[in-house]
CSV table of C-alpha atoms and ligand atoms in Angstrom, one decimal:
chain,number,residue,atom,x,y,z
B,499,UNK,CA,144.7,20.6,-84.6
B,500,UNK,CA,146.0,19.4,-88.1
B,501,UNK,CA,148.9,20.9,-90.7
B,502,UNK,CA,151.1,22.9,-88.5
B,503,UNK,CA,148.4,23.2,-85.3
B,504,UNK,CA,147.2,26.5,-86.4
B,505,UNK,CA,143.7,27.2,-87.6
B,506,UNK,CA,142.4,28.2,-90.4
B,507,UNK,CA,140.6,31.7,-89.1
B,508,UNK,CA,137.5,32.1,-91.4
B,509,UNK,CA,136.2,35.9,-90.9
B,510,UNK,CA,132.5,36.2,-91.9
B,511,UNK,CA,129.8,33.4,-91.7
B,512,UNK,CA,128.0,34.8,-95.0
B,513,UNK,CA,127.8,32.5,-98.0
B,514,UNK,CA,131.9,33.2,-99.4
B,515,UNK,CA,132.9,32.0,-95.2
B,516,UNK,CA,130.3,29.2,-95.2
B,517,UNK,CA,130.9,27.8,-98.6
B,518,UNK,CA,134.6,27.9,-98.7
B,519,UNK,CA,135.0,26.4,-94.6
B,520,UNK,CA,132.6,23.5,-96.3
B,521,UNK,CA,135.2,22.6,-98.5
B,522,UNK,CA,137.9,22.4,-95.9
B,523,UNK,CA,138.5,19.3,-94.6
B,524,UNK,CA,141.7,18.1,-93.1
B,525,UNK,CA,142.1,21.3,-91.3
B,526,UNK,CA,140.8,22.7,-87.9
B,527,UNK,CA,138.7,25.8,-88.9
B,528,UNK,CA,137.4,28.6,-86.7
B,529,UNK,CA,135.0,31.0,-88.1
B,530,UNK,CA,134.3,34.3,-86.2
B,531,UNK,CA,130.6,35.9,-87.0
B,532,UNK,CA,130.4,39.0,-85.6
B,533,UNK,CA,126.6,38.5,-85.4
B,534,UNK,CA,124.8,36.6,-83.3
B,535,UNK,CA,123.3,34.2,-85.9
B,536,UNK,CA,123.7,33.8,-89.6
B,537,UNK,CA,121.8,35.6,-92.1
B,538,UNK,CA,121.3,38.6,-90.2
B,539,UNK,CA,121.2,41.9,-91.6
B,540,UNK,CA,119.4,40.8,-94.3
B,541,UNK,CA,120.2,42.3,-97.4
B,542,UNK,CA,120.8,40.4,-100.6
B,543,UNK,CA,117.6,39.6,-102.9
B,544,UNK,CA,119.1,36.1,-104.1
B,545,UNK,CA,118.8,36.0,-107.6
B,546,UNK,CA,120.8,33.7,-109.2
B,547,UNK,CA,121.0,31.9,-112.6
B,548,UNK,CA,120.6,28.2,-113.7
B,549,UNK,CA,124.5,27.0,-113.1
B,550,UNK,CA,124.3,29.0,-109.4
B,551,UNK,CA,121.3,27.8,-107.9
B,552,UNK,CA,122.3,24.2,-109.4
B,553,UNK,CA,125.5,24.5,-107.6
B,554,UNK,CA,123.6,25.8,-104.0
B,555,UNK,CA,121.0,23.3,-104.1
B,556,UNK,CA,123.8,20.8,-104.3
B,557,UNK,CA,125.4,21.8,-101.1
B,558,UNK,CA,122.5,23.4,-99.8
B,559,UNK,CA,119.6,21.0,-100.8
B,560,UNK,CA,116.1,21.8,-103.3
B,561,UNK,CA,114.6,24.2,-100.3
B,562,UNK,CA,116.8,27.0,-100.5
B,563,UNK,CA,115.3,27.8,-103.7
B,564,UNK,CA,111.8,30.2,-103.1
B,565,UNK,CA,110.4,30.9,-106.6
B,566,UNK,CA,111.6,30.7,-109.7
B,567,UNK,CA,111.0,33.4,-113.1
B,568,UNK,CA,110.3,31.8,-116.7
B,569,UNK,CA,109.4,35.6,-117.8
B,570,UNK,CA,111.2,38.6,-117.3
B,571,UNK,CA,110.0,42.5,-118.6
B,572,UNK,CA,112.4,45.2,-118.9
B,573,UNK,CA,110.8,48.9,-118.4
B,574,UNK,CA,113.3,51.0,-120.1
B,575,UNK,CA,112.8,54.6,-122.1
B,576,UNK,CA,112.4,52.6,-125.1
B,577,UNK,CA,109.4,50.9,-123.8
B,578,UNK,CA,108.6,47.8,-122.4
B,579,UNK,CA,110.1,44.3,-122.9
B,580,UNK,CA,108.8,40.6,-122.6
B,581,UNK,CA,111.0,38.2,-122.7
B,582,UNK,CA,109.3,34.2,-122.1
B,583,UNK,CA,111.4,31.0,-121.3
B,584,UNK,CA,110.2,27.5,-121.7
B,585,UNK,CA,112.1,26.8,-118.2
B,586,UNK,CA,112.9,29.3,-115.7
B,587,UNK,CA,115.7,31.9,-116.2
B,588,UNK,CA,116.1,33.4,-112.6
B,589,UNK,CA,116.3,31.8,-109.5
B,590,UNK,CA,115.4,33.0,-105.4
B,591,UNK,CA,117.3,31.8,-103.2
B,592,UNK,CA,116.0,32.1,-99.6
B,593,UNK,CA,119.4,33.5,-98.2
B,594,UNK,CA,118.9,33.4,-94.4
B,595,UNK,CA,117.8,29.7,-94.8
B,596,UNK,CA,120.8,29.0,-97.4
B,597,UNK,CA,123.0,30.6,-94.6
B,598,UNK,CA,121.2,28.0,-92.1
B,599,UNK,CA,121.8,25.1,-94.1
B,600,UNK,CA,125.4,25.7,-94.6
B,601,UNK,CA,125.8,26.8,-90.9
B,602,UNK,CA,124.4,23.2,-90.4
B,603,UNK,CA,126.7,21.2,-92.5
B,604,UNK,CA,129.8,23.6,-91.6
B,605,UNK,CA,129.0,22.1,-87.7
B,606,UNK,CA,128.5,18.9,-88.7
B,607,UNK,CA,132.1,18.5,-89.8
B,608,UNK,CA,133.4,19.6,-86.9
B,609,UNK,CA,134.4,23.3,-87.5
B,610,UNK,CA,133.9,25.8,-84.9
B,611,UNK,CA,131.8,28.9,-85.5
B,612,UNK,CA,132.2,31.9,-82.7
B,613,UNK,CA,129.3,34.4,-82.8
B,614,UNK,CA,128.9,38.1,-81.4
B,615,UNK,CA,132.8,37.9,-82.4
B,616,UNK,CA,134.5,40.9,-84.7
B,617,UNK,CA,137.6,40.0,-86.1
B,618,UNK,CA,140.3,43.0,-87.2
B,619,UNK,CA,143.0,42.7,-88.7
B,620,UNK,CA,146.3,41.7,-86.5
B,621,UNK,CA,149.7,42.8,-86.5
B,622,UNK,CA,150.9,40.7,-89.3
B,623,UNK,CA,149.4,39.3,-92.3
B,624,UNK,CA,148.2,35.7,-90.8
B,625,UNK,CA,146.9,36.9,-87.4
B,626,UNK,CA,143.6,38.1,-86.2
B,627,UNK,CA,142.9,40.3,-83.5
B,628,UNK,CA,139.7,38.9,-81.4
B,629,UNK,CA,138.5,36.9,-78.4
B,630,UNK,CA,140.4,38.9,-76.5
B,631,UNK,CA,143.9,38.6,-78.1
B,632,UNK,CA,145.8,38.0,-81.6
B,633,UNK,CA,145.5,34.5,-82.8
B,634,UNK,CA,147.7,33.1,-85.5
B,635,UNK,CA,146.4,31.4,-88.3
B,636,UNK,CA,147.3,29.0,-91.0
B,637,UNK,CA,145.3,31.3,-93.2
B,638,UNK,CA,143.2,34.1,-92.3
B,639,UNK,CA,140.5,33.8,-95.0
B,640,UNK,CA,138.9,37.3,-95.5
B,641,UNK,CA,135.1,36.7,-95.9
B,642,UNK,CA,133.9,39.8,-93.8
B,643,UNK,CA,131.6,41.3,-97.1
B,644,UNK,CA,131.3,44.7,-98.7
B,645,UNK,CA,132.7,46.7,-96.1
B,646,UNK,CA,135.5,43.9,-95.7
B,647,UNK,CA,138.3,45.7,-92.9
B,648,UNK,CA,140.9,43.3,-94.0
B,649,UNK,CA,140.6,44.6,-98.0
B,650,UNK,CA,140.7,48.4,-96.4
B,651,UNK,CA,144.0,47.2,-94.1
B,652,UNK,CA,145.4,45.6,-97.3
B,653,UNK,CA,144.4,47.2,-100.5
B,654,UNK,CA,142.5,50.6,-98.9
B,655,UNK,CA,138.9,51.2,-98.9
B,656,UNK,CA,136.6,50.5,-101.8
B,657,UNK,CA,136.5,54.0,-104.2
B,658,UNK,CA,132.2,53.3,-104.5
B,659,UNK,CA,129.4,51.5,-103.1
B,660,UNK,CA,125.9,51.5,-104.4
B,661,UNK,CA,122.8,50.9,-101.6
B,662,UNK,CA,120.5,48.7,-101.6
B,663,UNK,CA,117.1,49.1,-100.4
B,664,UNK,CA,114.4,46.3,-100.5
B,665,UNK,CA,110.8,45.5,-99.4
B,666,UNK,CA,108.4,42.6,-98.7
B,667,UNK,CA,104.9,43.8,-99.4
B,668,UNK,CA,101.5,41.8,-99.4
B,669,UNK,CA,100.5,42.8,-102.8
B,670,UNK,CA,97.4,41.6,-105.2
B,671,UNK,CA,97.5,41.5,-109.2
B,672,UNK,CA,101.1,39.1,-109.2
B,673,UNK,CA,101.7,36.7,-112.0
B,674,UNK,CA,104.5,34.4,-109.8
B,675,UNK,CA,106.2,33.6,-112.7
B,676,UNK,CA,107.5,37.0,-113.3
B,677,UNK,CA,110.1,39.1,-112.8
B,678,UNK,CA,109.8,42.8,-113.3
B,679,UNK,CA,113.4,45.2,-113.8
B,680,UNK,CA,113.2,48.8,-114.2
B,681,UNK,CA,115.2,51.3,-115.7
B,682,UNK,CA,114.7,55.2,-114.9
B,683,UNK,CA,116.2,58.2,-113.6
B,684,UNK,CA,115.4,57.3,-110.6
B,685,UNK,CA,118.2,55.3,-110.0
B,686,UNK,CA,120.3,56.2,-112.8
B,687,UNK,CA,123.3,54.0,-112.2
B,688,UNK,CA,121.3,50.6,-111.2
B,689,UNK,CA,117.9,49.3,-111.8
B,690,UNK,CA,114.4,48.6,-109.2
B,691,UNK,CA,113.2,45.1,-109.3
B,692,UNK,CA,110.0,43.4,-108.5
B,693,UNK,CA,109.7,39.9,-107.7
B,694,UNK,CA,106.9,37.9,-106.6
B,695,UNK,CA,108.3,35.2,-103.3
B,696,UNK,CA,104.8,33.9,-103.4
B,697,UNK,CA,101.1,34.2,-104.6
B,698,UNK,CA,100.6,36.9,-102.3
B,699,UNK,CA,103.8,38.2,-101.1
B,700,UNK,CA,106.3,40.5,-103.4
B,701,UNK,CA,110.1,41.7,-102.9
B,702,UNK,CA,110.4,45.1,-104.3
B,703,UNK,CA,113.8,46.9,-104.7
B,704,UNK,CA,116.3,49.3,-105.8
B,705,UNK,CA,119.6,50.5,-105.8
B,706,UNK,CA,122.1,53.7,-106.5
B,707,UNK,CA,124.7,55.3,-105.3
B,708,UNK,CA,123.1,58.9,-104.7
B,709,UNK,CA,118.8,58.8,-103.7
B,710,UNK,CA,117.9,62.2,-105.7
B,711,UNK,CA,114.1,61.4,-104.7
B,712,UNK,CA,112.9,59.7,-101.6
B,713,UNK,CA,112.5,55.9,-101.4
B,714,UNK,CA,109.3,55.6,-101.1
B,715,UNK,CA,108.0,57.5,-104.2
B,716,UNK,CA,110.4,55.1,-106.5
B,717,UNK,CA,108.1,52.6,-104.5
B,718,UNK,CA,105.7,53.8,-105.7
B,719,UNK,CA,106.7,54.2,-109.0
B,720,UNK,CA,107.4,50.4,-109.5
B,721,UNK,CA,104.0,49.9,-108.5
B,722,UNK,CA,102.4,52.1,-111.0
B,723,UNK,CA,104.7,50.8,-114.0
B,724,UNK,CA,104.3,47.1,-113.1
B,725,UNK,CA,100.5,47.6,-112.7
B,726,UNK,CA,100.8,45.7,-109.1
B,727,UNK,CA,98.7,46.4,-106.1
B,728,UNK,CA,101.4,46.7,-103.1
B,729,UNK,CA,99.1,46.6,-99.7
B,730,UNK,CA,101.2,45.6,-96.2
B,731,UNK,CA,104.9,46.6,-95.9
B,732,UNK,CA,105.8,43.3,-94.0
B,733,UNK,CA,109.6,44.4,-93.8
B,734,UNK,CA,112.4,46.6,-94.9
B,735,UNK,CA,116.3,45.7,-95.4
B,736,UNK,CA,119.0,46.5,-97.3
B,737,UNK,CA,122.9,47.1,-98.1
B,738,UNK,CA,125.7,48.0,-99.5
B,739,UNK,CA,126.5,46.5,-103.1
B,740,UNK,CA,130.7,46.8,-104.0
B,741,UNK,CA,131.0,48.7,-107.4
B,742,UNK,CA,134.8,48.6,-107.8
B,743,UNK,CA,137.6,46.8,-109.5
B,744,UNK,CA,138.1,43.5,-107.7
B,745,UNK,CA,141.6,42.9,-106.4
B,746,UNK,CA,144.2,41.4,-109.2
B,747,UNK,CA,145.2,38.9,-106.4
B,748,UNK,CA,143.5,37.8,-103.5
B,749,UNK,CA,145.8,36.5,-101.4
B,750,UNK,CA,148.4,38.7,-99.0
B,751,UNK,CA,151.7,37.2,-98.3
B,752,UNK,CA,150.7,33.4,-99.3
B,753,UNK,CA,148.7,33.9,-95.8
B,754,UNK,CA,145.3,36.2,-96.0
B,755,UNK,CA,143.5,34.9,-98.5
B,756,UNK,CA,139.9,36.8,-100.2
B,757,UNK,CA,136.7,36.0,-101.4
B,758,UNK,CA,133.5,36.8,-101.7
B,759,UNK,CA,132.1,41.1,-101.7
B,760,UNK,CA,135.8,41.7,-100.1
B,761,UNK,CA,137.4,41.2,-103.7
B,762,UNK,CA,135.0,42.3,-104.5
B,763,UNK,CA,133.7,40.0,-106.8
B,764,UNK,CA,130.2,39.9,-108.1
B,765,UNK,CA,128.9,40.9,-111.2
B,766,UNK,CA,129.0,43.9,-111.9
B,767,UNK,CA,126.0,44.8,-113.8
B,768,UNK,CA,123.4,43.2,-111.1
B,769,UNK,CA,125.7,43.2,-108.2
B,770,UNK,CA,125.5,39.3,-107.8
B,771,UNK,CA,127.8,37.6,-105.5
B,772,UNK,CA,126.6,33.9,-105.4
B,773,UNK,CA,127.7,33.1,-108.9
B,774,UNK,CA,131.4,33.9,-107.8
B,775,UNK,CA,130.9,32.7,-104.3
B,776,UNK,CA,129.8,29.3,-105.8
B,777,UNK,CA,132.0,29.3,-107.6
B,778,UNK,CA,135.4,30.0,-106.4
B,779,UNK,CA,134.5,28.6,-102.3
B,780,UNK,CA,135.1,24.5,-103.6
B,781,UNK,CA,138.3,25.1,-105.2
B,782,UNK,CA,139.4,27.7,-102.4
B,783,UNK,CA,138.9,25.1,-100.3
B,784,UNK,CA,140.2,22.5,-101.6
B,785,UNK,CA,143.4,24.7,-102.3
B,786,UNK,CA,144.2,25.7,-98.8
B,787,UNK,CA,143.5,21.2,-97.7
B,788,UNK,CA,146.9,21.3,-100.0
B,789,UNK,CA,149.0,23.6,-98.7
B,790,UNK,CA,149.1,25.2,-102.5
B,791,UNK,CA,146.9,28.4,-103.3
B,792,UNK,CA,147.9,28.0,-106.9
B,793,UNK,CA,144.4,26.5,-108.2
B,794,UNK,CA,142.3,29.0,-106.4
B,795,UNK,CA,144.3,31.3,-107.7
B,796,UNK,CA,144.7,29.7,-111.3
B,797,UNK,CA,140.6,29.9,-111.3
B,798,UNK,CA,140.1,33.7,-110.1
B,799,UNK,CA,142.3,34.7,-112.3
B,800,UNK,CA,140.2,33.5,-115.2
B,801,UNK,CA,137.0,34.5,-113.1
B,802,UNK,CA,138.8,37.7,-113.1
B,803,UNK,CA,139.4,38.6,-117.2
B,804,UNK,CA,135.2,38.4,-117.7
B,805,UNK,CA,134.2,40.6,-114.6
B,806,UNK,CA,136.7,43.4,-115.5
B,807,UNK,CA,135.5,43.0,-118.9
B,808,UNK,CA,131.8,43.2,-117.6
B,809,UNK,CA,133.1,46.0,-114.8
B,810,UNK,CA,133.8,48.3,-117.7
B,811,UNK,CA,130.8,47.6,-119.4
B,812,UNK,CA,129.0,48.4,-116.5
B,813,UNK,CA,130.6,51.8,-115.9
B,814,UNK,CA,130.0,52.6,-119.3
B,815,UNK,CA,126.8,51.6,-119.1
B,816,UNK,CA,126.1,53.8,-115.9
B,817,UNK,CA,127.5,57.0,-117.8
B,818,UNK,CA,125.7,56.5,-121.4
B,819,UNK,CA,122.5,55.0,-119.9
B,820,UNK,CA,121.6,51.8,-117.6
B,821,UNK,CA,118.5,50.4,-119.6
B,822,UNK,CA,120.7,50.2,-122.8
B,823,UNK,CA,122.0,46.8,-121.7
B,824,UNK,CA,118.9,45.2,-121.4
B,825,UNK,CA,117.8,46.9,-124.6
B,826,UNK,CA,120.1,44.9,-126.1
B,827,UNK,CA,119.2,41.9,-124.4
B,828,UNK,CA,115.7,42.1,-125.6
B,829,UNK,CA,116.9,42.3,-129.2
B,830,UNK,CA,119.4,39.2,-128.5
B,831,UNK,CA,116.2,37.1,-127.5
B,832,UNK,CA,114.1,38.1,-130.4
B,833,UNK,CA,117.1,36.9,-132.7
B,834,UNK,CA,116.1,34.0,-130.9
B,835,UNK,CA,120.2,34.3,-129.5
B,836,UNK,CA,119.8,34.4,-125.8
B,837,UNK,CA,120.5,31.6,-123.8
B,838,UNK,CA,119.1,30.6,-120.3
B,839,UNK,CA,122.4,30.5,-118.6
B,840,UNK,CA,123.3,34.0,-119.9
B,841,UNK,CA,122.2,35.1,-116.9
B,842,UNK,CA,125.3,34.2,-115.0
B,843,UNK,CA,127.6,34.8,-117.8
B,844,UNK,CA,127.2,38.1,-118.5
B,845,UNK,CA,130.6,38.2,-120.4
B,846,UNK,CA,128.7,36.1,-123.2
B,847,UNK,CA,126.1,38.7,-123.2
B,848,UNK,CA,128.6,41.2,-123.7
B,849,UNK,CA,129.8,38.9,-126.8
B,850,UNK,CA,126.5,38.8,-128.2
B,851,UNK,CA,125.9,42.3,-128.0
B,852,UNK,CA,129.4,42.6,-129.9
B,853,UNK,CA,128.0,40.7,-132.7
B,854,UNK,CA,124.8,42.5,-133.0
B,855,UNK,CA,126.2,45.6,-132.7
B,856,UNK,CA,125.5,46.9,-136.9
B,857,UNK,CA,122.0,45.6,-136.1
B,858,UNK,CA,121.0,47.2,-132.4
B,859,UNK,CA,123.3,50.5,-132.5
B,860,UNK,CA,120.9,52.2,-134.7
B,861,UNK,CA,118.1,51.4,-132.5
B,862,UNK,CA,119.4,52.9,-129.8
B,863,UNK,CA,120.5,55.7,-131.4
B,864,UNK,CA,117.0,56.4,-133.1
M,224,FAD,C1,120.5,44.9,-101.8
M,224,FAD,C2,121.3,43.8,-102.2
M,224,FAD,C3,120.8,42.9,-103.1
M,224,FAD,C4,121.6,41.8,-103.6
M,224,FAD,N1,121.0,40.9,-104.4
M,224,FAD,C5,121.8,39.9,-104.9
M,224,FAD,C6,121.2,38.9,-105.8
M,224,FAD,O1,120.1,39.0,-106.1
M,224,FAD,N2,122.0,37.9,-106.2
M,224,FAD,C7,123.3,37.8,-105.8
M,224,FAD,O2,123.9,36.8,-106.2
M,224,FAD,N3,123.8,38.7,-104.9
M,224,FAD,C8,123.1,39.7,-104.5
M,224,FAD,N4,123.7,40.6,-103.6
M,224,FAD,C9,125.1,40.4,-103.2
M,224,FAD,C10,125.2,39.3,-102.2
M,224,FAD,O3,124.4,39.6,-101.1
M,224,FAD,C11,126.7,39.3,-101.8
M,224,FAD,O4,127.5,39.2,-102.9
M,224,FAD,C12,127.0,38.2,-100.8
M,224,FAD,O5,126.2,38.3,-99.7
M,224,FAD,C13,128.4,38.2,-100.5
M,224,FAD,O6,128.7,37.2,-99.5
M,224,FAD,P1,129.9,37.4,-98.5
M,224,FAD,O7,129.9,36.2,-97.7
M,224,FAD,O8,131.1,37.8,-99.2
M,224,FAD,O9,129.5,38.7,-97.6
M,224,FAD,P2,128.2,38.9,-96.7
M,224,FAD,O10,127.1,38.1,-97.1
M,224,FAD,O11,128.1,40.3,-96.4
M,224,FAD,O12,128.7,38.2,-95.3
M,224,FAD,C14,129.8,38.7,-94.6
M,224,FAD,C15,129.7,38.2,-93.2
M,224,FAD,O13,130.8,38.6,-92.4
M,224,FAD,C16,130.4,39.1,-91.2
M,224,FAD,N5,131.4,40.1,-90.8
M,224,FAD,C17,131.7,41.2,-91.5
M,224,FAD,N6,132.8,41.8,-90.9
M,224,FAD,C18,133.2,41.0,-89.9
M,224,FAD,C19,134.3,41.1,-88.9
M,224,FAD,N7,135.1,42.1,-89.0
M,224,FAD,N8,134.4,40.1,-88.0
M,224,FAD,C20,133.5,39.0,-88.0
M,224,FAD,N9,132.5,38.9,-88.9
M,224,FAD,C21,132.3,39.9,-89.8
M,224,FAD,C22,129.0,39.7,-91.4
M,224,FAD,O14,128.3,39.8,-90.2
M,224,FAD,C23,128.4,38.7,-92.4
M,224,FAD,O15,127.8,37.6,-91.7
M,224,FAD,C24,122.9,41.7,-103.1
M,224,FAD,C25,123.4,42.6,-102.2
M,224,FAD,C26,122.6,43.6,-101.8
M,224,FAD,C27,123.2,44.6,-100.8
């Protein structure tokens, strides 16, 4: 036992629990998974920008990355959109195998990881209720994802979730390189994706808060508007994707600290949580080695300014139409504006957008 002989009780061994116990290092720490391995349920389709997957492969190493997209094409009402990169744009990461990897190093340093283990909140901010009995804390750190229990016993439920569905088909006709988004009715306040993992093997995917037709004819649909041949399903999974403000402080009573889709904090537009995740884990840990939450919280807050500025751009986009952002990302590329790393900064895009504004809004409009 270090500090004052209590651990530091780490709920959740996805990505926001493994990254931020990585960074912790003068401290006993005791993660509880209530799981029996990491990176199961899959859910999450890990796309990820430039800066993101830079920052995984750093801690993770180069094979957590699958595939990687130089070309993207929007299918919108407008029409279709190519945009080309010189170097790739979007990322996979292989989360079940990230999950491994940090699952290996977290070990390796000597912290202790409890599986088959759910963890609820205890009777004061600071304790846990598990293995059998309430266990104090130096911190609790709340990393127990979308559906977090601690937010709900702290802050109340979330007000809306979106779901997730994806697929792994063996499919013909794929150009690897590419990544295909769609924008319909079908899901009106999200988009479907397709993504090629390999020359023969393809994620497909969607999301939305209400299914108005049945899953498998938006399947379908994807395949008919990105002209690819989908043959074997080889597996379905899925989730639930936070749409809600993030907390304006994620820490309890100095003690219960968040991070991670218990904020929640992603972006809002796509949903992605590793950007954050990477984000925010090294200085969260580094903050509770010290004793002094002030630079984690120093750095959310500032995290915390762009996603409510994208959050709102994101509601309005789901009320005035979904494919109008990418609309006007299209027409930020062909002013030859758009920058690789705009993909995790989606509060630049929204700056961009700004300054085309007299030039795009009567395009849309038309
Ligand atoms: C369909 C879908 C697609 C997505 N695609 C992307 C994407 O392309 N790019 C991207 O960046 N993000 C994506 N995301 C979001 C991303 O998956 C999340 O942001 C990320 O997983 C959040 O990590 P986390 O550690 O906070 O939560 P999680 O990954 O959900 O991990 C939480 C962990 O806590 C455990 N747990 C939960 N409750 C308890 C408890 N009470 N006690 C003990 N253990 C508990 C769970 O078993 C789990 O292991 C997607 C999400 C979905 C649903």
């Amino acid at each position: 036992m270090y500090g004052n002989g209590k651990p530091v009780i780490v709920v959740g061994a996805g990505p926001a629990g493994l990254l931020t116990s990585l960074f912790i290092r003068n401290r006993e720490v005791l993660i509880l998974e209530e799981h029996r391995e990491v990176g199961k349920p899959k859910h999450c389709a890990g796309f990820t920008g430039l800066d993101t997957a830079r920052r995984l492969i750093k801690t993770a190493g180069w094979s957590v990355v699958e595939n990687s997209y130089k070309v993207l094409v929007f299918y919108t009402p407008k029409g279709r959109y190519r945009l080309a990169f010189k170097t790739p744009m979007v990322y996979r990461i292989n989360r079940p195998l990230l999950e491994e990897k940090l699952l290996d190093r977290v070990l390796r340093i000597g912290h202790r990881v409890v599986f088959k283990t759910k963890a609820k909140p205890g009777s004061r901010a600071g304790y846990v209720k598990a293995l059998g009995g309430e266990l104090e804390g130096s911190y609790v750190i709340a990393c127990d994802g979308a559906r977090s229990i601690f937010r709900a016993k702290y802050c109340g439920t979330y007000e809306k979730h979106l779901v997730g569905v994806q697929h792994v088909y063996r499919a013909s006709g794929l150009d690897d390189d590419t990544i295909h988004l769609i924008f319909n009715s079908a899901t009106p306040d999200f988009f479907q994706w397709l993504a090629p993992i390999d020359y023969d093997l393809v994620l497909v995917g969607f999301a939305t808060h209400r299914y108005s037709i049945h899953p498998d004819k938006i399947v379908e649909y994807i395949a008919r508007t990105t002209r690819v041949e989908l043959t074997t399903r080889i597996e379905s999974f899925g989730g639930l994707i936070p749409r809600t403000k993030p907390m304006d402080k994620p820490v309890i009573h100095n003690r219960v600290v968040f991070i991670g889709d218990s904020v929640p904090i992603t972006k809002p537009y796509t949903g992605g949580g590793l950007m954050p995740i990477s984000i925010l884990a090294p200085v969260l840990g580094s903050s509770i080695n010290s004793g002094n939450l002030e630079p984690y919280l120093a750095l959310y807050r500032g995290l915390l300014k762009r996603v409510k500025a994208e959050y709102i751009a994101t509601i309005t986009a789901e009320k005035v139409g979904y494919w109008i952002p990418p609309y006007v990302v299209y027409h930020i590329y062909r002013l030859s504006l758009l920058s690789i790393q705009d993909y995790d900064k989606h509060y630049k895009l929204l700056l961009k957008a700004l300054a085309i504004s007299p030039y795009v809004l009567p395009k849309i409009l038309s």
